Amino acid sequence: MTVEQNVLQQHSQKVSHGDLAEAVAFLTEKKAKVPQQDEATYYQTTQVGNDRYISVGSQADTSEYLPHPALPGAGPSQGDTNVIDLTGDDKDDLQRAIALSLEESSRAFRETGITDEEQAISRVLEASIAENKASLKRTHTEVWSDSPNPHDRKRMENCPVGLKNVGNTCWFSAVIQSLFNLLEFQRLVLHYSPPARVQDLPRNQKEHRNLPFMQELRNLFSLMVGSKRKYVDPSCAVEILKDAFKSSESQQQDVSEFTHKLLDWLEDAFQMKAEEDREGEKPKNPMVELFYGRFLAVGVLEGKKFENTEMFGQYPLQVNGFKDLHECLEAAMIEGEIESLHSSAENSAKSGQEHWFTELPPVLTFELSRFEFNQALGRPEKIHSKLEFPSMLYMDRYMDRNREITRIKREEIRRLKEHLTLLQQRLERYLSYGSGPKRFPLADVLQYAMEFTSSKPVCTSPVGDIDTSAPPGGTTGQLLSASSTAEQGPSTPPEGLALALALTPAPSTQQRVPIHKPFTQSRLPPDLPMHPAPRHITEEELQVLEGCLHRWRSEVENDTRDLQGSISRIHRTIELMYSDKSMMQVPYRLHAVLVHEGQANAGHYWAYIYDPHQRCWMKYNDISVTKSSWEELVRDSFGGYRNASAYCLMYINDKKPFLIEEEFNKETGQMLSGLDKLPPDLKAYVKEDNGLFDKEMEEWNTLQARKAQQEKLALAVATAATAAVAETTATTTSSQPMSTEPSTPDNSAPQQDPEYMEQPSPTDYSRHLQEDTERAISKAAAEQQEERSPEGLLTAAIKVEYTRLLRFSQEDTAPGSDYRLQHVIVYFIQNQAPKKILERTLLMQFADRNLGFNERCKSIMKVARAKLDLIKPEEINMEEYEMWHQDYRNFRETTIFLMIGLELFQKKSFVEALMYLIYSYQYNRELLVKGLYRGHDDELIGLYRRECLLKLNENAAGMFESGEEPEVSNGLSIMNELVVPCIPLLLVHDIEKDLVSVEDMRNRWCSYLGQEMEPNLQEKLTDFLPKLLDCSTEIKSFHDPPKLPTYSTLELVERYSRVMASLSRVPADGR
């Protein structure tokens, strides 16, 4: 919920307390303000690295979060009545608005049952959010701006190209990327040429519109193939679409509406070309063959049977009330009551129909209807319920050729579900037993009864000696018997009691009024049990009752288990109903998922598209194209988790690989890529655009070089001026006596702290270090007996800090609690760094300019900096000093490599984890050469390096065993690019466990020798095995180390501790 909505909700809630006038006044106030909070928290933009949609109020693109179209009744009619203008100062209008609102609330409650408070709050929020959108749209006109540095917009190698959002066009990007990644569709568009007869002058409106759009789509696709830019601008194609939708820029197009329109235009364009190419023959339209199928409608209308064949493109499915895609399809294939379809009764009044697919398109697209119109609130609402869909969809059960067997199976499923319902009802009686509002499992009820009967019998009432007749507080009680009175003894009633007695009839001589004693009369009996227990029960009764309860409980538990087992078996039977091979002959693999995040009238689109060559999912979010995973797709697409869910599913026939196969050169047999995929006209177009981009980068480089030269000249002039001033000052003050106070060093030559000791952010390491330093100063000041000079206090504080760090360095800690990461001095002490190195490092810590703002800290900082200035070059070897600090930087980097590698390993991302573990092992060995405590435990890193390689080897072998070409290629690619280059690293040090692991990997692949396999697999294996069996320890080629993120010390310590604590296997002697 945004800031505006929070404020509006608080004020609108006053409506329910009768303060409607104040709520309306708040909303109609032209200058109403919302609290100014951090915009970065609430307004997110779709820049690189940020895939969240742009919320209302984003300064980057306020049109991105806009109404969802194609929803009937989503907007107000122009002819609405009873509309009152509240933007002026007329108080009568305000009073009329209040009266009208109350009248509408009462009427709505009578008609719908929704309270006036709920409707008032809803109207207030809707009106305010709409006003906020309008005002923000007026004040923020910029859509999105490119980075001025063209190098930020340069494409990385063969990374997919994104599409720039040119103002409310995320729907365009999502659909176009999904179609572009259908390589057959991509080829059709790129190689489209307009009919020769219309190149000079289009004959009609369709040709005048479709042909220019086709040319712009070709240009766009060509840039997406061969551009040097990270993302390209689709404005030309989008401009042509605007007139077709007849909508303003402030409206966001629906994915399915745009896809319908796009396919219609493409169909028309290709139809013209097909008619020209096939004079006299029935033309074949490639768009129709690719995206359109046919189904047979079989039904009964008013007792008469009918059969119709219809064509379909995108198949619509309702989401509400269904849990998965098959349930949606089953419901969509059957309409009305269909019992009469299977009977010979011609006079039945029932009507209904079934749909059976006779021909499925290669590309099968489902529209998921995730909205419904709320009649009570008068607005569309998005359905956020969860809907699962598979990555592989078998369509056999919906085919006309399987009509009879499907009907049999459906009838069997219907019968099983009826039986399942009865069993669930019986099970519910066992699990929710009782007749009152609170119900419990019957087995638990019997258990409670058994516990009650077996409790210790007590004859004394738990409230036996509490005077229940005496009201609390010392007021008048009931008259007791004479015996009770005698026990109590005489007493004098208080004033309040005397007044009450005066108004009460006089008691008899045998009765008197007792005094209530809450502390004595409320005391519980000493033998009262902890639990309730039966008062009177014989041993025989107890034995009979316990025996019955035991027997009944066993019977209930057995019945419950039997029912649960029967229910599970029925569920399993239903799940496997279509799992036989005869019903798995029409496989469709999920190609793309178009996701919508937001509400029915506002949101953002992006797409998940499967890359069959990299065997991973890619996320296309406007200009951002990133690797993703099935888990992320499920989280964002199934729904029920947040406001994101799939709106469109695109499946492709898994038996038609031409849809996603790359194109090959007919002469050389080489796969075409980049500009080689383009026809001559588009190749020239892309080269021209790349030339412009290269020129832009050259101009930028020239401009930056000129700026750098100017800065150098300015710096040289400033340095010369500073030197002249310093010389003049020295001449003027040379005759003056030297001050005994330590001088403050010149700011022009500050002390250079190591990068891990000097951080600009107060939340980074410097803040942590600053707190430690100030704590040491405070402790030293508290321990001193008399007032010391700043120099004495500095010495004492350094001693306090050194003592603390020395204690840390001597402690035995678990592997996850490494004090070396917390402070460089601990690392230096454990590795016996020279005393001068320790002293200078501690002085640097206390000389921090950000140390503190009180006078004591300032004086200590000045003394520390003065002492640093007094250190002569011959007193400390600065090269050695830098070497020690460089070793510590290397130690931190090695830790980060290890930490990220272990995290990825635990996530089973073995490909990504390998490089981190490899480099952490290599760098760690270089550190350990200098000393035992210079690095981490090499056995730990070696263990996970081996495990990662073994996992990759196992996965690659499994891919090879599948025998499928893409799987085999991917498996061998993993071995050639990752595993084989790492084998020399395991062989070079002659570590037994590493040698055994290498032998295990080689034996796995050698075991395939002699087995029967396809000739192409045998050829690939023969080519691969020599690389794997190479015993050379020479490292021929290797990947560059991954770029490491920056961590503050606290972040590094916490993450490292967390990952080490979660490891399942840590060597016993690990540090």
Short mmCIF file of N, CA and C in Angstrom, two decimals, residues 32-87:
data_model
loop_
_atom_site.label_atom_id
_atom_site.label_comp_id
_atom_site.label_asym_id
_atom_site.label_seq_id
_atom_site.Cartn_x
_atom_site.Cartn_y
_atom_site.Cartn_z
N ALA A 32 -4.30 19.27 -0.71
CA ALA A 32 -4.09 18.21 0.29
C ALA A 32 -2.74 17.57 0.06
N LYS A 33 -2.00 17.40 1.13
CA LYS A 33 -0.65 16.84 1.05
C LYS A 33 -0.60 15.50 1.74
N VAL A 34 0.33 14.67 1.29
CA VAL A 34 0.60 13.42 1.98
C VAL A 34 1.96 13.54 2.63
N PRO A 35 2.23 12.76 3.66
CA PRO A 35 3.52 12.87 4.34
C PRO A 35 4.66 12.64 3.36
N GLN A 36 5.69 13.46 3.46
CA GLN A 36 6.84 13.33 2.59
C GLN A 36 7.75 12.24 3.13
N GLN A 37 7.71 11.09 2.52
CA GLN A 37 8.57 10.00 2.94
C GLN A 37 9.55 9.69 1.83
N ASP A 38 10.43 8.77 2.10
CA ASP A 38 11.48 8.42 1.17
C ASP A 38 10.86 7.85 -0.09
N GLU A 39 11.00 8.57 -1.21
CA GLU A 39 10.37 8.13 -2.44
C GLU A 39 10.96 6.82 -2.94
N ALA A 40 12.21 6.59 -2.60
CA ALA A 40 12.84 5.35 -3.07
C ALA A 40 12.15 4.12 -2.52
N THR A 41 11.48 4.30 -1.37
CA THR A 41 10.79 3.15 -0.75
C THR A 41 9.52 2.82 -1.50
N TYR A 42 8.85 3.84 -2.04
CA TYR A 42 7.52 3.62 -2.58
C TYR A 42 7.46 3.69 -4.10
N TYR A 43 8.36 4.43 -4.71
CA TYR A 43 8.28 4.61 -6.16
C TYR A 43 9.44 3.90 -6.80
N GLN A 44 9.18 2.78 -7.44
CA GLN A 44 10.23 1.98 -8.05
C GLN A 44 10.13 2.13 -9.56
N THR A 45 11.26 2.17 -10.25
CA THR A 45 11.26 2.32 -11.69
C THR A 45 11.89 1.11 -12.33
N THR A 46 11.56 0.90 -13.58
CA THR A 46 12.09 -0.25 -14.31
C THR A 46 13.41 0.10 -14.96
N GLN A 47 14.37 0.50 -14.15
CA GLN A 47 15.72 0.69 -14.67
C GLN A 47 16.43 -0.65 -14.66
N VAL A 48 17.65 -0.65 -15.15
CA VAL A 48 18.43 -1.89 -15.19
C VAL A 48 18.66 -2.38 -13.78
N GLY A 49 18.41 -3.67 -13.58
CA GLY A 49 18.60 -4.24 -12.26
C GLY A 49 17.41 -4.10 -11.35
N ASN A 50 16.34 -3.47 -11.84
CA ASN A 50 15.14 -3.33 -11.01
C ASN A 50 13.96 -3.78 -11.85
N ASP A 51 13.41 -4.95 -11.53
CA ASP A 51 12.34 -5.51 -12.36
C ASP A 51 10.97 -5.29 -11.76
N ARG A 52 10.87 -4.39 -10.80
CA ARG A 52 9.55 -4.13 -10.22
C ARG A 52 8.80 -3.15 -11.11
N TYR A 53 7.48 -3.25 -11.08
CA TYR A 53 6.71 -2.34 -11.92
C TYR A 53 6.76 -0.93 -11.35
N ILE A 54 6.43 0.01 -12.19
CA ILE A 54 6.45 1.40 -11.77
C ILE A 54 5.13 1.73 -11.09
N SER A 55 5.20 2.08 -9.84
CA SER A 55 4.00 2.36 -9.07
C SER A 55 3.47 3.74 -9.39
N VAL A 56 2.26 3.99 -8.92
CA VAL A 56 1.68 5.33 -9.08
C VAL A 56 2.58 6.33 -8.39
N GLY A 57 2.96 7.36 -9.11
CA GLY A 57 3.81 8.38 -8.52
C GLY A 57 5.26 8.27 -8.91
N SER A 58 5.62 7.28 -9.72
CA SER A 58 7.01 7.18 -10.12
C SER A 58 7.41 8.36 -10.96
N GLN A 59 8.54 8.93 -10.65
CA GLN A 59 9.01 10.05 -11.44
C GLN A 59 9.56 9.58 -12.77
N ALA A 60 9.80 8.28 -12.89
CA ALA A 60 10.36 7.79 -14.14
C ALA A 60 9.30 7.56 -15.19
N ASP A 61 8.17 6.99 -14.80
CA ASP A 61 7.16 6.66 -15.80
C ASP A 61 5.82 6.50 -15.12
N THR A 62 5.08 7.58 -15.02
CA THR A 62 3.80 7.49 -14.32
C THR A 62 2.75 6.82 -15.17
N SER A 63 2.97 6.69 -16.45
CA SER A 63 1.97 6.03 -17.29
C SER A 63 2.10 4.53 -17.27
N GLU A 64 3.14 4.01 -16.61
CA GLU A 64 3.33 2.56 -16.61
C GLU A 64 2.28 1.85 -15.78
N TYR A 65 1.91 2.45 -14.66
CA TYR A 65 0.95 1.80 -13.76
C TYR A 65 -0.41 2.37 -14.10
N LEU A 66 -1.10 1.78 -15.08
CA LEU A 66 -2.26 2.40 -15.68
C LEU A 66 -3.41 1.42 -15.82
N PRO A 67 -4.61 1.92 -16.21
CA PRO A 67 -5.78 1.03 -16.24
C PRO A 67 -5.59 -0.14 -17.18
N HIS A 68 -6.13 -1.26 -16.77
CA HIS A 68 -6.12 -2.48 -17.57
C HIS A 68 -7.33 -2.44 -18.48
N PRO A 69 -7.14 -2.46 -19.80
CA PRO A 69 -8.26 -2.31 -20.72
C PRO A 69 -8.98 -3.62 -20.96
N ALA A 70 -9.85 -3.57 -21.95
CA ALA A 70 -10.61 -4.74 -22.38
C ALA A 70 -11.45 -5.32 -21.27
N LEU A 71 -11.87 -4.49 -20.33
CA LEU A 71 -12.73 -4.95 -19.25
C LEU A 71 -14.04 -4.19 -19.33
N PRO A 72 -15.13 -4.85 -19.54
CA PRO A 72 -16.41 -4.13 -19.70
C PRO A 72 -16.79 -3.39 -18.44
N GLY A 73 -17.22 -2.18 -18.64
CA GLY A 73 -17.68 -1.40 -17.51
C GLY A 73 -16.61 -0.91 -16.61
N ALA A 74 -15.36 -0.91 -17.06
CA ALA A 74 -14.28 -0.54 -16.17
C ALA A 74 -14.22 0.95 -15.91
N GLY A 75 -14.78 1.74 -16.76
CA GLY A 75 -14.69 3.18 -16.57
C GLY A 75 -16.06 3.80 -16.46
N PRO A 76 -16.18 5.02 -15.96
CA PRO A 76 -17.46 5.68 -15.83
C PRO A 76 -17.99 6.15 -17.16
N SER A 77 -19.29 6.11 -17.30
CA SER A 77 -19.92 6.58 -18.53
C SER A 77 -19.94 8.09 -18.58
N GLN A 78 -19.91 8.60 -19.82
CA GLN A 78 -19.94 10.05 -19.99
C GLN A 78 -21.32 10.61 -19.63
N GLY A 79 -22.31 9.75 -19.67
CA GLY A 79 -23.64 10.23 -19.39
C GLY A 79 -24.10 10.02 -17.98
N ASP A 80 -23.17 9.82 -17.04
CA ASP A 80 -23.56 9.58 -15.66
C ASP A 80 -24.32 10.78 -15.11
N THR A 81 -25.35 10.50 -14.33
CA THR A 81 -26.14 11.55 -13.68
C THR A 81 -25.74 11.65 -12.23
N ASN A 82 -26.33 12.62 -11.55
CA ASN A 82 -26.08 12.84 -10.13
C ASN A 82 -24.60 13.06 -9.85
N VAL A 83 -23.94 13.75 -10.77
CA VAL A 83 -22.53 14.08 -10.57
C VAL A 83 -22.43 15.51 -10.08
N ILE A 84 -21.76 15.71 -8.97
CA ILE A 84 -21.65 17.04 -8.34
C ILE A 84 -20.20 17.46 -8.38
N ASP A 85 -19.94 18.68 -8.83
CA ASP A 85 -18.57 19.21 -8.87
C ASP A 85 -18.19 19.68 -7.48
N LEU A 86 -17.19 19.00 -6.89
CA LEU A 86 -16.73 19.34 -5.54
C LEU A 86 -15.41 20.08 -5.57
N THR A 87 -14.97 20.49 -6.76
CA THR A 87 -13.67 21.16 -6.82
C THR A 87 -13.78 22.66 -6.55
#
